[in-house]
Tab-separated table of C-alpha atoms in Angstrom:
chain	number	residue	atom	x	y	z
A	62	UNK	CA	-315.939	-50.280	158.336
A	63	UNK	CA	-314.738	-53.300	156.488
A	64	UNK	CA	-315.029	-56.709	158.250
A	65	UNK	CA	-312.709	-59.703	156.785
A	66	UNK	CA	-313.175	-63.393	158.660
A	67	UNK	CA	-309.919	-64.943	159.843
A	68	UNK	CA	-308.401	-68.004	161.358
A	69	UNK	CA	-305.136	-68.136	162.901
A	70	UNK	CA	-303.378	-71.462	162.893
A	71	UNK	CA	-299.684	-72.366	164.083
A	72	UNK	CA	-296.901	-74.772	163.136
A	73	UNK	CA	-294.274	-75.306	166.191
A	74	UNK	CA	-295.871	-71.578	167.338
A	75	UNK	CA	-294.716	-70.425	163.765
A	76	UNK	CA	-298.189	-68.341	163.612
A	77	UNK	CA	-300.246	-67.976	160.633
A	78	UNK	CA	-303.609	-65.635	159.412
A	79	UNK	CA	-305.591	-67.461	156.995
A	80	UNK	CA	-308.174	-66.021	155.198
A	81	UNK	CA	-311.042	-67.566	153.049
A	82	UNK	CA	-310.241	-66.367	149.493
A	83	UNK	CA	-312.357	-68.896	147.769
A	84	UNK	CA	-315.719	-68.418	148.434
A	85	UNK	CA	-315.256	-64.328	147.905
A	86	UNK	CA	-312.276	-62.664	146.391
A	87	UNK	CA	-310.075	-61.199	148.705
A	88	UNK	CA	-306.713	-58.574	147.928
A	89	UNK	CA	-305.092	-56.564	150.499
A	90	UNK	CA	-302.291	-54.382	150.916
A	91	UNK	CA	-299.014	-54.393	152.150
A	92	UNK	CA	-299.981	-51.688	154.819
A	93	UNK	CA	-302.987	-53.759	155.654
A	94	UNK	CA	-301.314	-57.532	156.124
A	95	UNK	CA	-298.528	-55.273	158.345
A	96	UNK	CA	-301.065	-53.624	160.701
A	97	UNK	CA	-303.114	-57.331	160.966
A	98	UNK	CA	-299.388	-59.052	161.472
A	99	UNK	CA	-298.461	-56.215	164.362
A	100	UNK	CA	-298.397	-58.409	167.810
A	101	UNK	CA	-299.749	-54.528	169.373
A	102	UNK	CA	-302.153	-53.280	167.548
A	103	UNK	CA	-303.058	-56.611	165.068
A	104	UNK	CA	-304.377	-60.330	164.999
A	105	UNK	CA	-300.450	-60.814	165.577
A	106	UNK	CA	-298.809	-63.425	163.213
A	107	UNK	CA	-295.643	-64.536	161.371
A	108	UNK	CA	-297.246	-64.392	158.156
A	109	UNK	CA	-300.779	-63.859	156.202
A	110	UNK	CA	-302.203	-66.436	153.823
A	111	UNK	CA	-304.975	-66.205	151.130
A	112	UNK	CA	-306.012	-69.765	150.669
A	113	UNK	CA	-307.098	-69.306	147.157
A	114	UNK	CA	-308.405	-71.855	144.535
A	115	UNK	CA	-305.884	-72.701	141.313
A	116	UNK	CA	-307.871	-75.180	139.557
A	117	UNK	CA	-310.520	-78.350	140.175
A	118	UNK	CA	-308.091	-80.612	141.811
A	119	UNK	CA	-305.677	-77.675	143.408
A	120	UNK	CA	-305.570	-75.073	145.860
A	121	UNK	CA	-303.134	-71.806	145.820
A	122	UNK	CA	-300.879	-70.091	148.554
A	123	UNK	CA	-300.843	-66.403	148.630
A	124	UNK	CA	-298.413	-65.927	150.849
A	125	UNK	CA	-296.913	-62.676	152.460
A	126	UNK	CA	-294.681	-62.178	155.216
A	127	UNK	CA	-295.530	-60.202	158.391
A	128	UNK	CA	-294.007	-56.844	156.932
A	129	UNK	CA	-296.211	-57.427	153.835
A	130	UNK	CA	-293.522	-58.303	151.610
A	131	UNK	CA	-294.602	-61.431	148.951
A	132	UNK	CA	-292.946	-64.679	149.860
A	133	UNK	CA	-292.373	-67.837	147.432
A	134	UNK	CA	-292.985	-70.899	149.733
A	135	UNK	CA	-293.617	-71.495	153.789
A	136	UNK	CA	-293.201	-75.005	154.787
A	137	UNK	CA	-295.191	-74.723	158.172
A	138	UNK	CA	-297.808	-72.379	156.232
A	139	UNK	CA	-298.653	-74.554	153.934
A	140	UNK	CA	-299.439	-77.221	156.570
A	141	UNK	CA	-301.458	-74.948	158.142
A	142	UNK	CA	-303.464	-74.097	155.302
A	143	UNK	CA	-304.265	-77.562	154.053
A	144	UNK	CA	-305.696	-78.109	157.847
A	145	UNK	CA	-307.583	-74.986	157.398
A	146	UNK	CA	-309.225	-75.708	154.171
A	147	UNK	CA	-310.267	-79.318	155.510
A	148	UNK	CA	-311.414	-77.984	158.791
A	149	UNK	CA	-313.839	-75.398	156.804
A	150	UNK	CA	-314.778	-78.170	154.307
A	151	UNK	CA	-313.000	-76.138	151.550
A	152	UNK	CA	-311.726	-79.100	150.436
A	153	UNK	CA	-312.722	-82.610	151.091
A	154	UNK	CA	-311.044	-85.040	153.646
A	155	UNK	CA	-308.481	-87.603	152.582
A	156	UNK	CA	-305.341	-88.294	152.435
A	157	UNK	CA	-304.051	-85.963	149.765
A	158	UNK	CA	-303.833	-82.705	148.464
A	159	UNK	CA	-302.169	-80.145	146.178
A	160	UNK	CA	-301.446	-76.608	147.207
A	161	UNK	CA	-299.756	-74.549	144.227
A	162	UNK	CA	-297.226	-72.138	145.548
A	163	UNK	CA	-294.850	-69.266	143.841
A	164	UNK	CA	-292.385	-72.223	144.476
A	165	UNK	CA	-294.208	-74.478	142.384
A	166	UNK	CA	-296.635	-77.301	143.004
A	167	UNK	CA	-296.210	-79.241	146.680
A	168	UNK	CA	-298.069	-82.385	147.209
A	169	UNK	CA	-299.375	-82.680	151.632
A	170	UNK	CA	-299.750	-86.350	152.679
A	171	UNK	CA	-301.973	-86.573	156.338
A	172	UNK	CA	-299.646	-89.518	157.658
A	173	UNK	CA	-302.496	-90.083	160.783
A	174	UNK	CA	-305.463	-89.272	158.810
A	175	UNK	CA	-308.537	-91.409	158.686
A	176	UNK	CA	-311.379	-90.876	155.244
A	177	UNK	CA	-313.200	-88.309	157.938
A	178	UNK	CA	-310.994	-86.695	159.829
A	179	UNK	CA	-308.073	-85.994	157.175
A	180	UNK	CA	-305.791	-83.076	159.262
A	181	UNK	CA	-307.556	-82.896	162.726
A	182	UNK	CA	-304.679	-82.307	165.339
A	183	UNK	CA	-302.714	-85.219	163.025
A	184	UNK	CA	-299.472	-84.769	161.564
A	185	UNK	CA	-299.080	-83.420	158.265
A	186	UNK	CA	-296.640	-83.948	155.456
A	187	UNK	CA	-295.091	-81.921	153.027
A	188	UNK	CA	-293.216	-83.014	149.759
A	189	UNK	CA	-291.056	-79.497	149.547
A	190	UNK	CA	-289.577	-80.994	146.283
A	191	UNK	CA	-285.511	-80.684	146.187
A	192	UNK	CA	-283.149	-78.600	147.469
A	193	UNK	CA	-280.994	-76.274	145.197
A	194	UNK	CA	-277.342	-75.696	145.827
A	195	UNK	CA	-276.524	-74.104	142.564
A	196	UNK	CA	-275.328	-69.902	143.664
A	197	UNK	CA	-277.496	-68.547	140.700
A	198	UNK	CA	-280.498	-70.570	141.616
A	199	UNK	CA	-280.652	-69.585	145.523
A	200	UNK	CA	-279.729	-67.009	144.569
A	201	UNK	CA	-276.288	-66.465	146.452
A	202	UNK	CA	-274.101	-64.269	144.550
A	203	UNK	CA	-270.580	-66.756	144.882
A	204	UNK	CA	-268.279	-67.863	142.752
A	205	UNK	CA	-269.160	-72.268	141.694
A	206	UNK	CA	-265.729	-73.035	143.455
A	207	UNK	CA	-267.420	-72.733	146.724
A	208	UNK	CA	-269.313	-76.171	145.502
A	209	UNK	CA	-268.464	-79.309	146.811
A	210	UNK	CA	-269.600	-82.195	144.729
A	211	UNK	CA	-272.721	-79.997	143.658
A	212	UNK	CA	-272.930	-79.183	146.797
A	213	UNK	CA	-272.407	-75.683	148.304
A	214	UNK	CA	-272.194	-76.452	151.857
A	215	UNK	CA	-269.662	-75.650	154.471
A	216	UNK	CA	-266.575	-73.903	152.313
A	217	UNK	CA	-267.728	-70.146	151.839
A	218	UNK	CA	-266.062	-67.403	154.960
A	219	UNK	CA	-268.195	-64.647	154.451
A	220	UNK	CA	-266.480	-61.539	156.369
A	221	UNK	CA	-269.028	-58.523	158.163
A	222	UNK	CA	-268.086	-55.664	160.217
A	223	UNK	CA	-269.673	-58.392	163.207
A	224	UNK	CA	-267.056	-60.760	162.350
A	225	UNK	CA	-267.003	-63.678	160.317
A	226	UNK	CA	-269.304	-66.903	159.019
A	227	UNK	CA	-268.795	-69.925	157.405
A	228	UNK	CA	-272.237	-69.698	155.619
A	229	UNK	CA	-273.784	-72.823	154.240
A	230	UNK	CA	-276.154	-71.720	151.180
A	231	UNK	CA	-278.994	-73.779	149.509
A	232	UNK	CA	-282.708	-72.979	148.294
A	233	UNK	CA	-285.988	-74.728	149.668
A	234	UNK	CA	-288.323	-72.605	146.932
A	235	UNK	CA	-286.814	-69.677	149.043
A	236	UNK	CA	-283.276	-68.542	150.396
A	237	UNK	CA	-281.048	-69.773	153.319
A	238	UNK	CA	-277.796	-69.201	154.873
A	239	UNK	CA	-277.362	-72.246	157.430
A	240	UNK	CA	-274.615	-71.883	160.309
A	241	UNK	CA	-273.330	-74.448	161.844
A	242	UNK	CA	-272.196	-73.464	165.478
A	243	UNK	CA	-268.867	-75.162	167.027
A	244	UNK	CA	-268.621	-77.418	170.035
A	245	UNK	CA	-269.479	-75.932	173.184
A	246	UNK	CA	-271.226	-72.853	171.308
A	247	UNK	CA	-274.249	-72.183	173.500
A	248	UNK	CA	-276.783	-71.687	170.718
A	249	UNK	CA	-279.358	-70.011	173.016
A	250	UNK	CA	-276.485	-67.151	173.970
A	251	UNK	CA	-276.124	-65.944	170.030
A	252	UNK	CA	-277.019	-62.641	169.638
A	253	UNK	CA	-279.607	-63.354	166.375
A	254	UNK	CA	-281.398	-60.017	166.956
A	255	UNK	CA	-278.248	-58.171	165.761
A	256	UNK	CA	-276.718	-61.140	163.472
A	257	UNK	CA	-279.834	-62.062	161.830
A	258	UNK	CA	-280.376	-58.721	160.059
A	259	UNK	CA	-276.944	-58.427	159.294
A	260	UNK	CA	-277.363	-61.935	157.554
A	261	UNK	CA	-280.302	-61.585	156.357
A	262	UNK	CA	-279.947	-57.912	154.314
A	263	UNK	CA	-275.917	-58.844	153.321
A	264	UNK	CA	-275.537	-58.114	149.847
A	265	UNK	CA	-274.498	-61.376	148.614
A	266	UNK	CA	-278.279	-62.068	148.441
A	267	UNK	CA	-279.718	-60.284	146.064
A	268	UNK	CA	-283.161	-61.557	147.499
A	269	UNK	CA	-282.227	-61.290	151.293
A	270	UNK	CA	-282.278	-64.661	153.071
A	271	UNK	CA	-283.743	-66.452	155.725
A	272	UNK	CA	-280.595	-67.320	158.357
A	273	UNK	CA	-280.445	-70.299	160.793
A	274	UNK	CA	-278.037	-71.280	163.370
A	275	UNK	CA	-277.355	-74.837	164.609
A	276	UNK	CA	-275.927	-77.165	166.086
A	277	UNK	CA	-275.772	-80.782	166.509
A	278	UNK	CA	-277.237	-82.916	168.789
A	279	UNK	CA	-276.565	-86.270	167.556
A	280	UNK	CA	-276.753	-88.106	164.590
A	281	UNK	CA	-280.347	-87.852	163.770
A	282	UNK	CA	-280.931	-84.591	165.734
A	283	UNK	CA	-280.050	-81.002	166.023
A	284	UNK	CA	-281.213	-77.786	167.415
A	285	UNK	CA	-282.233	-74.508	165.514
A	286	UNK	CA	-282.828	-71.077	165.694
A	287	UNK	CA	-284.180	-68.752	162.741
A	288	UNK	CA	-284.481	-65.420	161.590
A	289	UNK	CA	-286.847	-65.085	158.803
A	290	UNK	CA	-286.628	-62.615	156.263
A	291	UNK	CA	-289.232	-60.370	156.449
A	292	UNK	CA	-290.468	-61.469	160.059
A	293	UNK	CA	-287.279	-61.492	162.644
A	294	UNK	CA	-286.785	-64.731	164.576
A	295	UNK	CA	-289.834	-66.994	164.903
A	296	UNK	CA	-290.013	-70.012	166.786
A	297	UNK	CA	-289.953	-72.404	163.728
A	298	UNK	CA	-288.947	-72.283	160.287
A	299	UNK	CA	-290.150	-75.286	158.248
A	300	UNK	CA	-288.215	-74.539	155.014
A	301	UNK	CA	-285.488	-72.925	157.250
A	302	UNK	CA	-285.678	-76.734	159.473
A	303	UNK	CA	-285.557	-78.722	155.612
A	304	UNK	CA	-282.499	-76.273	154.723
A	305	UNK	CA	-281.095	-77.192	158.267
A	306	UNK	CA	-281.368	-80.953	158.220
A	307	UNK	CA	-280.210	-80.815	154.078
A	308	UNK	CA	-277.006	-78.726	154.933
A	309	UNK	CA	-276.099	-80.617	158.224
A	310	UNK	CA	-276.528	-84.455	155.906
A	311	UNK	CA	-274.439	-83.218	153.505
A	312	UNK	CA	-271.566	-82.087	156.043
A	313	UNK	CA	-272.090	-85.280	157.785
A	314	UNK	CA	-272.910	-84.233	161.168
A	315	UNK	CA	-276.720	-85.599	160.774
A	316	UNK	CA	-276.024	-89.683	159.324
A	317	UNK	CA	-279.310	-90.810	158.922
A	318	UNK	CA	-282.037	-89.787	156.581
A	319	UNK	CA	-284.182	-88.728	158.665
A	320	UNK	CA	-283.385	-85.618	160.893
A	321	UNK	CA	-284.993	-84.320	163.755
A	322	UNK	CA	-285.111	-80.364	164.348
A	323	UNK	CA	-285.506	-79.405	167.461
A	324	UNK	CA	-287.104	-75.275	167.574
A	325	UNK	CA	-288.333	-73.112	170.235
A	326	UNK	CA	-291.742	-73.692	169.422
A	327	UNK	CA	-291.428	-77.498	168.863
A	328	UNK	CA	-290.239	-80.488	166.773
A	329	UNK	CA	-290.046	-80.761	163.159
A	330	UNK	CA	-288.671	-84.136	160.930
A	331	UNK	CA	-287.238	-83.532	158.037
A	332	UNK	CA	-286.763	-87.185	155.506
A	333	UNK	CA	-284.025	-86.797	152.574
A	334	UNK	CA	-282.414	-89.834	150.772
A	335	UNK	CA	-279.865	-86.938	149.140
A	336	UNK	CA	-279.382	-84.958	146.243
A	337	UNK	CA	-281.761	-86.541	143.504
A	338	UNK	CA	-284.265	-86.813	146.351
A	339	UNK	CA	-286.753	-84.574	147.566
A	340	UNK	CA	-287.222	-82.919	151.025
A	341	UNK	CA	-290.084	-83.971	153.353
A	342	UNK	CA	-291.432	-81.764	155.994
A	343	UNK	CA	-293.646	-83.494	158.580
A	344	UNK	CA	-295.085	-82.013	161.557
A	345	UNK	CA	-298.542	-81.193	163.604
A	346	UNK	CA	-300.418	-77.579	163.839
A	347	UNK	CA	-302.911	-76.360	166.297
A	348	UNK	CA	-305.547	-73.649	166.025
A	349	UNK	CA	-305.258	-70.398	167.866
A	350	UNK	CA	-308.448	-68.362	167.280
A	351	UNK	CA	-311.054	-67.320	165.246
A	352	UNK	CA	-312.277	-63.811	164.703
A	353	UNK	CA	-313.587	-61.097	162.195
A	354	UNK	CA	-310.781	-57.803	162.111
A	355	UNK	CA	-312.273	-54.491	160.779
A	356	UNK	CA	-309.758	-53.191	158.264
């Protein structure tokens, strides 16, 4: 029997395997990432990385969801992984780093870091590079009148056999469909087990798409709730929390640059100076366990 080392690491309880792919290569299987995601009869995760090497000066993300499916970018994974590879002295403290990802390159800043320490229970920060609002891009499949200003944010009624939603569209390296919930909406009483998969699988995304409902709770703050594709609802999203904060500056409802999402599992700030900008994603992680699983 087969035994492959493991970490598992968490972002605002968004929960993470991460496995050593550098020192010996490592490939699995979609079967085998499901059974070591399964909460019953797994590790138990949100999603599997394979922190591999890209070149001299950069690392790589291999990242799946927890059904085994291949996912382009995970904002809270990433953070996870560049505490990971400092913490096993795959890569050497300070206060930098690149991780490649099938999103393209994203440069990690350690805000609290000192030369020797680097991530150690310190915050971590993410340069997601810049949101896309353009249909094709996301890929939403809309009509460019739907844009406002570049934008498409807040003018698309998409109609479902559950009713309907004013969808609010827009790419962080992966897909989202952002909801902004009325006054007096009570965001914890939305039924996301049955409205996220109807979201999520709808067939204006010919990708699927991640889906987050929100709502404002001032003007630097609001409150989220995800379903992510491939996983079901997790208690945070990072790029779901930078598609949040993005879609809820350009409506107005959030006025300053920086935005605070408030999750289930925690707090997340998200900085964007607007649509020539890029996104920053800045929050802590936390270790869970350690372990060897026999596949």
């Amino acid at each position: 029997m087969n035994r492959i080392k493991f970490s598992k690491l968490h972002g605002q309880g968004n929960d993470f395997i991460i496995i050593d792919a550098i020192s010996s290569e490592i490939s699995l299987t979609k079967e085998e990432i499901s059974r070591m995601c399964d909460r019953h009869f797994g590790i138990g995760a949100d999603g599997l990385i394979l922190a591999r090497k890209d070149r001299d000066d950069c690392f790589f993300m291999d990242y799946y969801n927890s059904d085994g499916t291949v996912a382009e970018m995970c904002g809270n994974g990433i953070r996870c992984m560049a505490r990971f590879l400092i913490d096993k002295k795959l890569a050497a403290a300070g206060k930098s780093m690149k991780i490649n990802t099938r999103a393209g390159l994203k440069n990690i800043e350690f805000p609290d870091s000192d030369s020797k320490s680097a991530s150690r229970d310190g915050l971590i920060k993410v340069n997601m590079g810049k949101a896309i609002f353009e249909p094709d891009r996301i890929p939403v499949n809309i009509d460019k009148k739907s844009l406002i200003d570049g934008f498409f944010a807040g003018q698309y009624l998409l109609k479902t056999e559950d009713g309907e939603f004013i969808i609010n569209c827009v790419s962080m390296g992966n897909p989202h469909c952002v909801i902004l919930l009325k006054d007096g909406a009570d965001l914890e009483k939305i039924p996301l087990d049955r409205w996220g998969p109807l979201l999520e699988n709808h067939k204006i995304f010919p990708n699927k798409t991640n889906v987050e409902f929100i709502k404002i709770k001032s003007d630097s703050e609001l409150l989220m709730r995800v379903w992510e594709r491939g996983v079901g609802e997790t208690m945070a999203c990072g790029t779901g929390a930078c598609a949040s904060a993005v879609c809820a500056i350009v409506l107005k409802k959030i006025k300053t640059a920086r935005a605070d999402v408030i999750l289930p599992g925690g707090n997340l700030s998200i900085y964007w100076e607007g649509q020539n900008s890029p996104v920053f994603l800045e929050g802590g992680t936390g270790y869970v366990f350690e372990g060897e699983y026999f596949l």
